[in-house]
mmCIF file with all atom_site columns, C-alpha atoms in Angstrom:
data_model
loop_
_atom_site.group_PDB
_atom_site.id
_atom_site.type_symbol
_atom_site.label_atom_id
_atom_site.label_alt_id
_atom_site.label_comp_id
_atom_site.label_asym_id
_atom_site.label_entity_id
_atom_site.label_seq_id
_atom_site.pdbx_PDB_ins_code
_atom_site.Cartn_x
_atom_site.Cartn_y
_atom_site.Cartn_z
_atom_site.occupancy
_atom_site.B_iso_or_equiv
_atom_site.pdbx_formal_charge
_atom_site.auth_seq_id
_atom_site.auth_comp_id
_atom_site.auth_asym_id
_atom_site.auth_atom_id
_atom_site.pdbx_PDB_model_num
ATOM 1   C CA . ASP O 1 1   ? -88.743  -11.974 -230.844 1.00 0.00 ? 1   ASP O CA 1
ATOM 2   C CA . GLY O 1 2   ? -90.766  -10.826 -233.853 1.00 0.00 ? 2   GLY O CA 1
ATOM 3   C CA . GLY O 1 3   ? -91.919  -7.304  -234.337 1.00 0.00 ? 3   GLY O CA 1
ATOM 4   C CA . ILE O 1 4   ? -91.283  -3.855  -235.729 1.00 0.00 ? 4   ILE O CA 1
ATOM 5   C CA . THR O 1 5   ? -88.475  -1.621  -234.607 1.00 0.00 ? 5   THR O CA 1
ATOM 6   C CA . GLN O 1 6   ? -88.280  2.106   -235.131 1.00 0.00 ? 6   GLN O CA 1
ATOM 7   C CA . SER O 1 7   ? -85.283  4.209   -234.328 1.00 0.00 ? 7   SER O CA 1
ATOM 8   C CA . PRO O 1 8   ? -84.594  6.533   -232.775 1.00 0.00 ? 8   PRO O CA 1
ATOM 9   C CA . LYS O 1 9   ? -87.438  7.018   -230.276 1.00 0.00 ? 9   LYS O CA 1
ATOM 10  C CA . TYR O 1 10  ? -86.813  10.777  -230.125 1.00 0.00 ? 10  TYR O CA 1
ATOM 11  C CA . LEU O 1 11  ? -85.281  12.875  -232.889 1.00 0.00 ? 11  LEU O CA 1
ATOM 12  C CA . PHE O 1 12  ? -84.476  16.565  -232.955 1.00 0.00 ? 12  PHE O CA 1
ATOM 13  C CA . ARG O 1 13  ? -83.634  18.507  -236.096 1.00 0.00 ? 13  ARG O CA 1
ATOM 14  C CA . LYS O 1 14  ? -83.206  22.064  -237.209 1.00 0.00 ? 14  LYS O CA 1
ATOM 15  C CA . GLU O 1 15  ? -85.603  23.531  -239.719 1.00 0.00 ? 15  GLU O CA 1
ATOM 16  C CA . GLY O 1 16  ? -84.409  23.081  -243.301 1.00 0.00 ? 16  GLY O CA 1
ATOM 17  C CA . GLN O 1 17  ? -82.707  19.734  -242.706 1.00 0.00 ? 17  GLN O CA 1
ATOM 18  C CA . ASN O 1 18  ? -83.873  16.434  -244.144 1.00 0.00 ? 18  ASN O CA 1
ATOM 19  C CA . VAL O 1 19  ? -84.178  13.578  -241.660 1.00 0.00 ? 19  VAL O CA 1
ATOM 20  C CA . THR O 1 20  ? -84.646  9.829   -242.168 1.00 0.00 ? 20  THR O CA 1
ATOM 21  C CA . LEU O 1 21  ? -86.663  7.654   -239.807 1.00 0.00 ? 21  LEU O CA 1
ATOM 22  C CA . SER O 1 22  ? -85.843  3.972   -239.661 1.00 0.00 ? 22  SER O CA 1
ATOM 23  C CA . CYS O 1 23  ? -88.373  1.111   -239.711 1.00 0.00 ? 23  CYS O CA 1
ATOM 24  C CA . GLU O 1 24  ? -87.450  -2.583  -239.708 1.00 0.00 ? 24  GLU O CA 1
ATOM 25  C CA . GLN O 1 25  ? -89.709  -5.642  -239.403 1.00 0.00 ? 25  GLN O CA 1
ATOM 26  C CA . ASN O 1 26  ? -88.893  -9.324  -238.965 1.00 0.00 ? 26  ASN O CA 1
ATOM 27  C CA . LEU O 1 27  ? -92.466  -10.581 -239.343 1.00 0.00 ? 27  LEU O CA 1
ATOM 28  C CA . ASN O 1 28  ? -91.986  -11.509 -243.012 1.00 0.00 ? 28  ASN O CA 1
ATOM 29  C CA . HIS O 1 29  ? -94.855  -9.179  -243.883 1.00 0.00 ? 29  HIS O CA 1
ATOM 30  C CA . ASP O 1 30  ? -95.284  -8.006  -247.451 1.00 0.00 ? 30  ASP O CA 1
ATOM 31  C CA . ALA O 1 31  ? -96.988  -4.669  -246.743 1.00 0.00 ? 31  ALA O CA 1
ATOM 32  C CA . MET O 1 32  ? -95.586  -1.755  -244.786 1.00 0.00 ? 32  MET O CA 1
ATOM 33  C CA . TYR O 1 33  ? -97.007  1.666   -243.889 1.00 0.00 ? 33  TYR O CA 1
ATOM 34  C CA . TRP O 1 34  ? -96.052  5.037   -242.469 1.00 0.00 ? 34  TRP O CA 1
ATOM 35  C CA . TYR O 1 35  ? -98.521  7.081   -240.430 1.00 0.00 ? 35  TYR O CA 1
ATOM 36  C CA . ARG O 1 36  ? -98.342  10.468  -238.837 1.00 0.00 ? 36  ARG O CA 1
ATOM 37  C CA . GLN O 1 37  ? -100.107 11.072  -235.525 1.00 0.00 ? 37  GLN O CA 1
ATOM 38  C CA . ASP O 1 38  ? -100.960 14.549  -234.224 1.00 0.00 ? 38  ASP O CA 1
ATOM 39  C CA . PRO O 1 39  ? -103.059 15.247  -231.104 1.00 0.00 ? 39  PRO O CA 1
ATOM 40  C CA . GLY O 1 40  ? -106.759 14.900  -231.886 1.00 0.00 ? 40  GLY O CA 1
ATOM 41  C CA . GLN O 1 41  ? -106.093 13.979  -235.525 1.00 0.00 ? 41  GLN O CA 1
ATOM 42  C CA . GLY O 1 42  ? -105.984 10.214  -235.407 1.00 0.00 ? 42  GLY O CA 1
ATOM 43  C CA . LEU O 1 43  ? -103.610 8.331   -237.690 1.00 0.00 ? 43  LEU O CA 1
ATOM 44  C CA . ARG O 1 44  ? -103.038 9.705   -241.159 1.00 0.00 ? 44  ARG O CA 1
ATOM 45  C CA . LEU O 1 45  ? -101.422 7.602   -243.863 1.00 0.00 ? 45  LEU O CA 1
ATOM 46  C CA . ILE O 1 46  ? -98.261  9.028   -245.437 1.00 0.00 ? 46  ILE O CA 1
ATOM 47  C CA . TYR O 1 47  ? -97.010  6.216   -247.689 1.00 0.00 ? 47  TYR O CA 1
ATOM 48  C CA . TYR O 1 48  ? -97.528  2.498   -248.054 1.00 0.00 ? 48  TYR O CA 1
ATOM 49  C CA . SER O 1 49  ? -95.760  -0.330  -249.830 1.00 0.00 ? 49  SER O CA 1
ATOM 50  C CA . GLN O 1 50  ? -97.345  -3.648  -250.703 1.00 0.00 ? 50  GLN O CA 1
ATOM 51  C CA . ILE O 1 51  ? -94.180  -5.231  -252.019 1.00 0.00 ? 51  ILE O CA 1
ATOM 52  C CA . VAL O 1 52  ? -90.454  -4.606  -252.444 1.00 0.00 ? 52  VAL O CA 1
ATOM 53  C CA . ASN O 1 53  ? -89.564  -1.833  -254.895 1.00 0.00 ? 53  ASN O CA 1
ATOM 54  C CA . ASP O 1 54  ? -93.138  -0.561  -254.951 1.00 0.00 ? 54  ASP O CA 1
ATOM 55  C CA . PHE O 1 55  ? -94.782  2.165   -252.877 1.00 0.00 ? 55  PHE O CA 1
ATOM 56  C CA . GLN O 1 56  ? -97.798  4.441   -253.113 1.00 0.00 ? 56  GLN O CA 1
ATOM 57  C CA . LYS O 1 57  ? -98.696  7.857   -251.732 1.00 0.00 ? 57  LYS O CA 1
ATOM 58  C CA . GLY O 1 58  ? -101.170 8.024   -248.897 1.00 0.00 ? 58  GLY O CA 1
ATOM 59  C CA . ASP O 1 59  ? -103.344 10.952  -247.870 1.00 0.00 ? 59  ASP O CA 1
ATOM 60  C CA . ILE O 1 60  ? -100.557 13.285  -246.737 1.00 0.00 ? 60  ILE O CA 1
ATOM 61  C CA . ALA O 1 61  ? -97.456  12.384  -248.813 1.00 0.00 ? 61  ALA O CA 1
ATOM 62  C CA . GLU O 1 62  ? -96.332  15.931  -249.623 1.00 0.00 ? 62  GLU O CA 1
ATOM 63  C CA . GLY O 1 63  ? -92.919  16.666  -248.107 1.00 0.00 ? 63  GLY O CA 1
ATOM 64  C CA . TYR O 1 64  ? -92.104  13.006  -247.480 1.00 0.00 ? 64  TYR O CA 1
ATOM 65  C CA . SER O 1 65  ? -90.284  10.291  -249.418 1.00 0.00 ? 65  SER O CA 1
ATOM 66  C CA . VAL O 1 66  ? -89.765  6.555   -248.910 1.00 0.00 ? 66  VAL O CA 1
ATOM 67  C CA . SER O 1 67  ? -87.894  3.598   -250.346 1.00 0.00 ? 67  SER O CA 1
ATOM 68  C CA . ARG O 1 68  ? -88.476  -0.163  -250.171 1.00 0.00 ? 68  ARG O CA 1
ATOM 69  C CA . GLU O 1 69  ? -85.297  -1.868  -251.312 1.00 0.00 ? 69  GLU O CA 1
ATOM 70  C CA . LYS O 1 70  ? -85.629  -4.764  -248.876 1.00 0.00 ? 70  LYS O CA 1
ATOM 71  C CA . LYS O 1 71  ? -88.705  -6.573  -247.586 1.00 0.00 ? 71  LYS O CA 1
ATOM 72  C CA . GLU O 1 72  ? -87.682  -5.870  -243.989 1.00 0.00 ? 72  GLU O CA 1
ATOM 73  C CA . SER O 1 73  ? -87.002  -2.161  -244.294 1.00 0.00 ? 73  SER O CA 1
ATOM 74  C CA . PHE O 1 74  ? -89.144  0.887   -245.115 1.00 0.00 ? 74  PHE O CA 1
ATOM 75  C CA . PRO O 1 75  ? -87.338  4.139   -244.216 1.00 0.00 ? 75  PRO O CA 1
ATOM 76  C CA . LEU O 1 76  ? -89.155  7.481   -244.295 1.00 0.00 ? 76  LEU O CA 1
ATOM 77  C CA . THR O 1 77  ? -87.410  10.739  -245.147 1.00 0.00 ? 77  THR O CA 1
ATOM 78  C CA . VAL O 1 78  ? -88.972  13.949  -243.888 1.00 0.00 ? 78  VAL O CA 1
ATOM 79  C CA . THR O 1 79  ? -87.763  16.629  -246.245 1.00 0.00 ? 79  THR O CA 1
ATOM 80  C CA . SER O 1 80  ? -87.392  20.356  -245.718 1.00 0.00 ? 80  SER O CA 1
ATOM 81  C CA . ALA O 1 81  ? -90.482  20.777  -247.923 1.00 0.00 ? 81  ALA O CA 1
ATOM 82  C CA . GLN O 1 82  ? -92.736  19.378  -245.177 1.00 0.00 ? 82  GLN O CA 1
ATOM 83  C CA . LYS O 1 83  ? -94.297  22.474  -243.605 1.00 0.00 ? 83  LYS O CA 1
ATOM 84  C CA . ASN O 1 84  ? -95.133  21.061  -240.175 1.00 0.00 ? 84  ASN O CA 1
ATOM 85  C CA . PRO O 1 85  ? -92.816  18.083  -239.587 1.00 0.00 ? 85  PRO O CA 1
ATOM 86  C CA . THR O 1 86  ? -93.030  17.976  -235.786 1.00 0.00 ? 86  THR O CA 1
ATOM 87  C CA . ALA O 1 87  ? -95.168  14.907  -234.993 1.00 0.00 ? 87  ALA O CA 1
ATOM 88  C CA . PHE O 1 88  ? -95.238  11.317  -233.785 1.00 0.00 ? 88  PHE O CA 1
ATOM 89  C CA . TYR O 1 89  ? -94.443  8.938   -236.663 1.00 0.00 ? 89  TYR O CA 1
ATOM 90  C CA . LEU O 1 90  ? -95.614  5.342   -236.665 1.00 0.00 ? 90  LEU O CA 1
ATOM 91  C CA . CYS O 1 91  ? -94.506  2.514   -238.923 1.00 0.00 ? 91  CYS O CA 1
ATOM 92  C CA . ALA O 1 92  ? -96.699  -0.557  -239.385 1.00 0.00 ? 92  ALA O CA 1
ATOM 93  C CA . SER O 1 93  ? -96.773  -3.782  -241.354 1.00 0.00 ? 93  SER O CA 1
ATOM 94  C CA . SER O 1 94  ? -99.341  -6.396  -242.366 1.00 0.00 ? 94  SER O CA 1
ATOM 95  C CA . ARG O 1 95  ? -99.216  -9.824  -244.015 1.00 0.00 ? 95  ARG O CA 1
ATOM 96  C CA . ARG O 1 96  ? -100.590 -8.369  -247.193 1.00 0.00 ? 96  ARG O CA 1
ATOM 97  C CA . GLN O 1 97  ? -101.948 -5.074  -248.466 1.00 0.00 ? 97  GLN O CA 1
ATOM 98  C CA . GLY O 1 98  ? -105.561 -4.701  -247.400 1.00 0.00 ? 98  GLY O CA 1
ATOM 99  C CA . ALA O 1 99  ? -105.349 -6.820  -244.245 1.00 0.00 ? 99  ALA O CA 1
ATOM 100 C CA . TYR O 1 100 ? -107.126 -5.144  -241.330 1.00 0.00 ? 100 TYR O CA 1
ATOM 101 C CA . GLU O 1 101 ? -104.597 -6.351  -238.767 1.00 0.00 ? 101 GLU O CA 1
ATOM 102 C CA . GLN O 1 102 ? -101.608 -4.075  -238.834 1.00 0.00 ? 102 GLN O CA 1
ATOM 103 C CA . TYR O 1 103 ? -98.671  -4.384  -236.447 1.00 0.00 ? 103 TYR O CA 1
ATOM 104 C CA . PHE O 1 104 ? -97.248  -1.082  -235.279 1.00 0.00 ? 104 PHE O CA 1
ATOM 105 C CA . GLY O 1 105 ? -93.812  -0.103  -234.131 1.00 0.00 ? 105 GLY O CA 1
ATOM 106 C CA . PRO O 1 106 ? -93.217  1.991   -230.989 1.00 0.00 ? 106 PRO O CA 1
ATOM 107 C CA . GLY O 1 107 ? -92.998  5.235   -232.954 1.00 0.00 ? 107 GLY O CA 1
ATOM 108 C CA . THR O 1 108 ? -90.504  8.070   -233.400 1.00 0.00 ? 108 THR O CA 1
ATOM 109 C CA . ARG O 1 109 ? -91.247  11.506  -231.998 1.00 0.00 ? 109 ARG O CA 1
ATOM 110 C CA . LEU O 1 110 ? -89.697  14.086  -234.311 1.00 0.00 ? 110 LEU O CA 1
ATOM 111 C CA . THR O 1 111 ? -89.223  17.664  -233.159 1.00 0.00 ? 111 THR O CA 1
ATOM 112 C CA . VAL O 1 112 ? -88.094  20.289  -235.659 1.00 0.00 ? 112 VAL O CA 1
ATOM 113 C CA . THR O 1 113 ? -87.136  23.754  -234.401 1.00 0.00 ? 113 THR O CA 1
ATOM 114 C CA . GLN W 2 1   ? -113.767 14.155  -246.056 1.00 0.00 ? 1   GLN W CA 1
ATOM 115 C CA . GLN W 2 2   ? -113.679 12.174  -242.854 1.00 0.00 ? 2   GLN W CA 1
ATOM 116 C CA . GLN W 2 3   ? -114.948 8.699   -243.593 1.00 0.00 ? 3   GLN W CA 1
ATOM 117 C CA . VAL W 2 4   ? -115.020 7.384   -240.019 1.00 0.00 ? 4   VAL W CA 1
ATOM 118 C CA . LYS W 2 5   ? -116.357 9.674   -237.300 1.00 0.00 ? 5   LYS W CA 1
ATOM 119 C CA . GLN W 2 6   ? -115.601 8.788   -233.692 1.00 0.00 ? 6   GLN W CA 1
ATOM 120 C CA . SER W 2 7   ? -117.050 10.119  -230.452 1.00 0.00 ? 7   SER W CA 1
ATOM 121 C CA . PRO W 2 8   ? -116.517 11.164  -227.766 1.00 0.00 ? 8   PRO W CA 1
ATOM 122 C CA . GLN W 2 9   ? -113.064 12.683  -227.995 1.00 0.00 ? 9   GLN W CA 1
ATOM 123 C CA . SER W 2 10  ? -112.436 11.894  -224.328 1.00 0.00 ? 10  SER W CA 1
ATOM 124 C CA . LEU W 2 11  ? -114.193 9.777   -221.717 1.00 0.00 ? 11  LEU W CA 1
ATOM 125 C CA . ILE W 2 12  ? -113.840 9.415   -217.963 1.00 0.00 ? 12  ILE W CA 1
ATOM 126 C CA . VAL W 2 13  ? -115.309 6.323   -216.327 1.00 0.00 ? 13  VAL W CA 1
ATOM 127 C CA . GLN W 2 14  ? -115.203 4.983   -212.795 1.00 0.00 ? 14  GLN W CA 1
ATOM 128 C CA . LYS W 2 15  ? -113.572 1.630   -212.138 1.00 0.00 ? 15  LYS W CA 1
ATOM 129 C CA . GLY W 2 16  ? -116.107 -1.136  -212.705 1.00 0.00 ? 16  GLY W CA 1
ATOM 130 C CA . GLY W 2 17  ? -118.248 0.979   -215.024 1.00 0.00 ? 17  GLY W CA 1
ATOM 131 C CA . ILE W 2 18  ? -119.035 0.528   -218.710 1.00 0.00 ? 18  ILE W CA 1
ATOM 132 C CA . SER W 2 19  ? -117.103 2.538   -221.290 1.00 0.00 ? 19  SER W CA 1
ATOM 133 C CA . ILE W 2 20  ? -118.857 3.155   -224.599 1.00 0.00 ? 20  ILE W CA 1
ATOM 134 C CA . ILE W 2 21  ? -117.190 4.623   -227.693 1.00 0.00 ? 21  ILE W CA 1
ATOM 135 C CA . ASN W 2 22  ? -119.156 5.243   -230.873 1.00 0.00 ? 22  ASN W CA 1
ATOM 136 C CA . CYS W 2 23  ? -118.199 5.368   -234.537 1.00 0.00 ? 23  CYS W CA 1
ATOM 137 C CA . ALA W 2 24  ? -120.077 6.116   -237.724 1.00 0.00 ? 24  ALA W CA 1
ATOM 138 C CA . TYR W 2 25  ? -118.961 5.436   -241.258 1.00 0.00 ? 25  TYR W CA 1
ATOM 139 C CA . GLU W 2 26  ? -120.010 6.498   -244.717 1.00 0.00 ? 26  GLU W CA 1
ATOM 140 C CA . ASN W 2 27  ? -118.447 4.058   -247.141 1.00 0.00 ? 27  ASN W CA 1
ATOM 141 C CA . THR W 2 28  ? -120.174 0.698   -247.525 1.00 0.00 ? 28  THR W CA 1
ATOM 142 C CA . ALA W 2 29  ? -117.069 -0.767  -249.195 1.00 0.00 ? 29  ALA W CA 1
ATOM 143 C CA . PHE W 2 30  ? -115.343 -1.405  -245.851 1.00 0.00 ? 30  PHE W CA 1
ATOM 144 C CA . ASP W 2 31  ? -114.893 -5.142  -245.283 1.00 0.00 ? 31  ASP W CA 1
ATOM 145 C CA . TYR W 2 32  ? -113.853 -5.085  -241.619 1.00 0.00 ? 32  TYR W CA 1
ATOM 146 C CA . PHE W 2 33  ? -114.191 -2.672  -238.711 1.00 0.00 ? 33  PHE W CA 1
ATOM 147 C CA . PRO W 2 34  ? -111.298 -3.044  -236.267 1.00 0.00 ? 34  PRO W CA 1
ATOM 148 C CA . TRP W 2 35  ? -110.604 -1.277  -232.999 1.00 0.00 ? 35  TRP W CA 1
ATOM 149 C CA . TYR W 2 36  ? -107.066 -0.415  -231.958 1.00 0.00 ? 36  TYR W CA 1
ATOM 150 C CA . GLN W 2 37  ? -105.801 0.400   -228.457 1.00 0.00 ? 37  GLN W CA 1
ATOM 151 C CA . GLN W 2 38  ? -102.853 2.726   -227.878 1.00 0.00 ? 38  GLN W CA 1
ATOM 152 C CA . PHE W 2 39  ? -101.058 3.356   -224.590 1.00 0.00 ? 39  PHE W CA 1
ATOM 153 C CA . PRO W 2 40  ? -99.092  6.611   -224.155 1.00 0.00 ? 40  PRO W CA 1
ATOM 154 C CA . GLY W 2 41  ? -95.794  6.616   -226.028 1.00 0.00 ? 41  GLY W CA 1
ATOM 155 C CA . LYS W 2 42  ? -96.539  3.299   -227.741 1.00 0.00 ? 42  LYS W CA 1
ATOM 156 C CA . GLY W 2 43  ? -97.836  2.198   -231.107 1.00 0.00 ? 43  GLY W CA 1
ATOM 157 C CA . PRO W 2 44  ? -101.464 1.073   -231.468 1.00 0.00 ? 44  PRO W CA 1
ATOM 158 C CA . ALA W 2 45  ? -102.352 -2.626  -231.242 1.00 0.00 ? 45  ALA W CA 1
ATOM 159 C CA . LEU W 2 46  ? -105.366 -4.456  -232.627 1.00 0.00 ? 46  LEU W CA 1
ATOM 160 C CA . LEU W 2 47  ? -107.958 -5.053  -229.920 1.00 0.00 ? 47  LEU W CA 1
ATOM 161 C CA . ILE W 2 48  ? -110.951 -6.583  -231.684 1.00 0.00 ? 48  ILE W CA 1
ATOM 162 C CA . ALA W 2 49  ? -112.545 -6.520  -235.141 1.00 0.00 ? 49  ALA W CA 1
ATOM 163 C CA . ILE W 2 50  ? -115.920 -7.265  -236.701 1.00 0.00 ? 50  ILE W CA 1
ATOM 164 C CA . ARG W 2 51  ? -117.253 -8.015  -240.182 1.00 0.00 ? 51  ARG W CA 1
ATOM 165 C CA . PRO W 2 52  ? -120.255 -6.032  -241.451 1.00 0.00 ? 52  PRO W CA 1
ATOM 166 C CA . ASP W 2 53  ? -122.454 -9.162  -241.646 1.00 0.00 ? 53  ASP W CA 1
ATOM 167 C CA . VAL W 2 54  ? -122.172 -9.733  -237.877 1.00 0.00 ? 54  VAL W CA 1
ATOM 168 C CA . SER W 2 55  ? -124.140 -7.684  -235.329 1.00 0.00 ? 55  SER W CA 1
ATOM 169 C CA . GLU W 2 56  ? -122.004 -8.320  -232.269 1.00 0.00 ? 56  GLU W CA 1
ATOM 170 C CA . LYS W 2 57  ? -118.604 -9.699  -231.348 1.00 0.00 ? 57  LYS W CA 1
ATOM 171 C CA . LYS W 2 58  ? -117.366 -10.254 -227.816 1.00 0.00 ? 58  LYS W CA 1
ATOM 172 C CA . GLU W 2 59  ? -113.854 -10.933 -226.556 1.00 0.00 ? 59  GLU W CA 1
ATOM 173 C CA . GLY W 2 60  ? -113.571 -10.964 -222.809 1.00 0.00 ? 60  GLY W CA 1
ATOM 174 C CA . ARG W 2 61  ? -114.687 -7.591  -221.463 1.00 0.00 ? 61  ARG W CA 1
ATOM 175 C CA . PHE W 2 62  ? -114.656 -5.996  -224.933 1.00 0.00 ? 62  PHE W CA 1
ATOM 176 C CA . THR W 2 63  ? -117.703 -6.082  -227.215 1.00 0.00 ? 63  THR W CA 1
ATOM 177 C CA . ILE W 2 64  ? -118.329 -4.528  -230.618 1.00 0.00 ? 64  ILE W CA 1
ATOM 178 C CA . SER W 2 65  ? -121.952 -3.797  -231.511 1.00 0.00 ? 65  SER W CA 1
ATOM 179 C CA . PHE W 2 66  ? -122.578 -3.227  -235.210 1.00 0.00 ? 66  PHE W CA 1
ATOM 180 C CA . ASN W 2 67  ? -125.621 -1.624  -236.844 1.00 0.00 ? 67  ASN W CA 1
ATOM 181 C CA . LYS W 2 68  ? -125.293 -1.968  -240.608 1.00 0.00 ? 68  LYS W CA 1
ATOM 182 C CA . SER W 2 69  ? -128.466 -0.076  -241.511 1.00 0.00 ? 69  SER W CA 1
ATOM 183 C CA . ALA W 2 70  ? -127.431 2.923   -239.418 1.00 0.00 ? 70  ALA W CA 1
ATOM 184 C CA . LYS W 2 71  ? -123.771 2.654   -240.506 1.00 0.00 ? 71  LYS W CA 1
ATOM 185 C CA . GLN W 2 72  ? -122.699 2.771   -236.872 1.00 0.00 ? 72  GLN W CA 1
ATOM 186 C CA . PHE W 2 73  ? -120.656 0.602   -234.561 1.00 0.00 ? 73  PHE W CA 1
ATOM 187 C CA . SER W 2 74  ? -119.518 0.903   -230.987 1.00 0.00 ? 74  SER W CA 1
ATOM 188 C CA . LEU W 2 75  ? -117.031 -0.523  -228.518 1.00 0.00 ? 75  LEU W CA 1
ATOM 189 C CA . HIS W 2 76  ? -118.252 -1.459  -225.059 1.00 0.00 ? 76  HIS W CA 1
ATOM 190 C CA . ILE W 2 77  ? -115.740 -2.111  -222.285 1.00 0.00 ? 77  ILE W CA 1
ATOM 191 C CA . MET W 2 78  ? -117.413 -3.876  -219.391 1.00 0.00 ? 78  MET W CA 1
ATOM 192 C CA . ASP W 2 79  ? -116.069 -3.671  -215.827 1.00 0.00 ? 79  ASP W CA 1
ATOM 193 C CA . SER W 2 80  ? -113.605 -0.969  -216.909 1.00 0.00 ? 80  SER W CA 1
ATOM 194 C CA . GLN W 2 81  ? -110.241 -1.051  -215.129 1.00 0.00 ? 81  GLN W CA 1
ATOM 195 C CA . PRO W 2 82  ? -107.521 1.604   -214.669 1.00 0.00 ? 82  PRO W CA 1
ATOM 196 C CA . GLY W 2 83  ? -105.318 -0.538  -216.933 1.00 0.00 ? 83  GLY W CA 1
ATOM 197 C CA . ASP W 2 84  ? -107.823 0.100   -219.753 1.00 0.00 ? 84  ASP W CA 1
ATOM 198 C CA . SER W 2 85  ? -106.858 3.792   -219.726 1.00 0.00 ? 85  SER W CA 1
ATOM 199 C CA . ALA W 2 86  ? -105.612 4.391   -223.258 1.00 0.00 ? 86  ALA W CA 1
ATOM 200 C CA . THR W 2 87  ? -106.602 5.963   -226.546 1.00 0.00 ? 87  THR W CA 1
ATOM 201 C CA . TYR W 2 88  ? -108.966 3.870   -228.668 1.00 0.00 ? 88  TYR W CA 1
ATOM 202 C CA . PHE W 2 89  ? -109.270 4.162   -232.439 1.00 0.00 ? 89  PHE W CA 1
ATOM 203 C CA . CYS W 2 90  ? -112.010 2.710   -234.567 1.00 0.00 ? 90  CYS W CA 1
ATOM 204 C CA . ALA W 2 91  ? -111.319 2.101   -238.226 1.00 0.00 ? 91  ALA W CA 1
ATOM 205 C CA . GLY W 2 92  ? -112.833 0.942   -241.468 1.00 0.00 ? 92  GLY W CA 1
ATOM 206 C CA . ASN W 2 93  ? -110.775 -1.381  -243.640 1.00 0.00 ? 93  ASN W CA 1
ATOM 207 C CA . TYR W 2 94  ? -110.677 -1.341  -247.400 1.00 0.00 ? 94  TYR W CA 1
ATOM 208 C CA . GLY W 2 95  ? -109.647 -4.870  -248.350 1.00 0.00 ? 95  GLY W CA 1
ATOM 209 C CA . GLY W 2 96  ? -108.074 -5.763  -251.645 1.00 0.00 ? 96  GLY W CA 1
ATOM 210 C CA . SER W 2 97  ? -104.698 -5.134  -253.238 1.00 0.00 ? 97  SER W CA 1
ATOM 211 C CA . GLN W 2 98  ? -104.814 -1.366  -252.723 1.00 0.00 ? 98  GLN W CA 1
ATOM 212 C CA . GLY W 2 99  ? -106.667 -1.488  -249.426 1.00 0.00 ? 99  GLY W CA 1
ATOM 213 C CA . ASN W 2 100 ? -105.922 0.518   -246.306 1.00 0.00 ? 100 ASN W CA 1
ATOM 214 C CA . LEU W 2 101 ? -107.302 1.364   -242.898 1.00 0.00 ? 101 LEU W CA 1
ATOM 215 C CA . ILE W 2 102 ? -109.243 4.590   -242.405 1.00 0.00 ? 102 ILE W CA 1
ATOM 216 C CA . PHE W 2 103 ? -109.019 5.610   -238.753 1.00 0.00 ? 103 PHE W CA 1
ATOM 217 C CA . GLY W 2 104 ? -111.309 7.670   -236.578 1.00 0.00 ? 104 GLY W CA 1
ATOM 218 C CA . LYS W 2 105 ? -109.701 10.486  -234.620 1.00 0.00 ? 105 LYS W CA 1
ATOM 219 C CA . GLY W 2 106 ? -109.514 8.537   -231.374 1.00 0.00 ? 106 GLY W CA 1
ATOM 220 C CA . THR W 2 107 ? -111.043 8.549   -227.898 1.00 0.00 ? 107 THR W CA 1
ATOM 221 C CA . LYS W 2 108 ? -108.899 9.057   -224.828 1.00 0.00 ? 108 LYS W CA 1
ATOM 222 C CA . LEU W 2 109 ? -110.312 6.881   -222.035 1.00 0.00 ? 109 LEU W CA 1
ATOM 223 C CA . SER W 2 110 ? -109.441 7.464   -218.400 1.00 0.00 ? 110 SER W CA 1
ATOM 224 C CA . VAL W 2 111 ? -110.676 4.944   -215.842 1.00 0.00 ? 111 VAL W CA 1
ATOM 225 C CA . LYS W 2 112 ? -110.619 6.369   -212.316 1.00 0.00 ? 112 LYS W CA 1
ATOM 226 C CA . PRO W 2 113 ? -109.907 4.013   -209.388 1.00 0.00 ? 113 PRO W CA 1
#
């Protein structure tokens, strides 16, 4: 059963703590993405990676970090430097960078108090 | 600067009616214009997409109308059903090795029985 998995579905953290969100895909896609979704704001790109060991900042990268050590995995770390970390985070993948069809995971809702 | 503007923000339609969501773009470098559908608590999924050299594309009850000269495109949902209730995002796609999707802010559609 191919697709993208994100874990956990809900995550709670205290302010000042770093937290890592997991994203795994078994679609053999080269490109992977992280988006942040806030009510009424659409989907905003945090980071993207077109190939293993390479990643680029998106529109709102400040306070976030990523790694791409394996083709299947693209974890996102929300650091304590992110001013408003509470949001719904979506991971996606596509066959190649620049393809308009992206496959999304089910998302992780992060709440920081 | 918002490159893809979407309206309305929310839409209520009676069952069997036509739902219409509009988008406008600024950048003529987009190579595809996809629409994504997102149900509550889930990740978005590609619904339908159109190239800028095509004026209309139809898939079942879903139709994209594209007006290149006006830089506008719209999604029409014919015979709207309660199961169509979701948030819809239009997007412009930058193809190429550094390409990405630029999303509109979304339209929350509610179809009343």
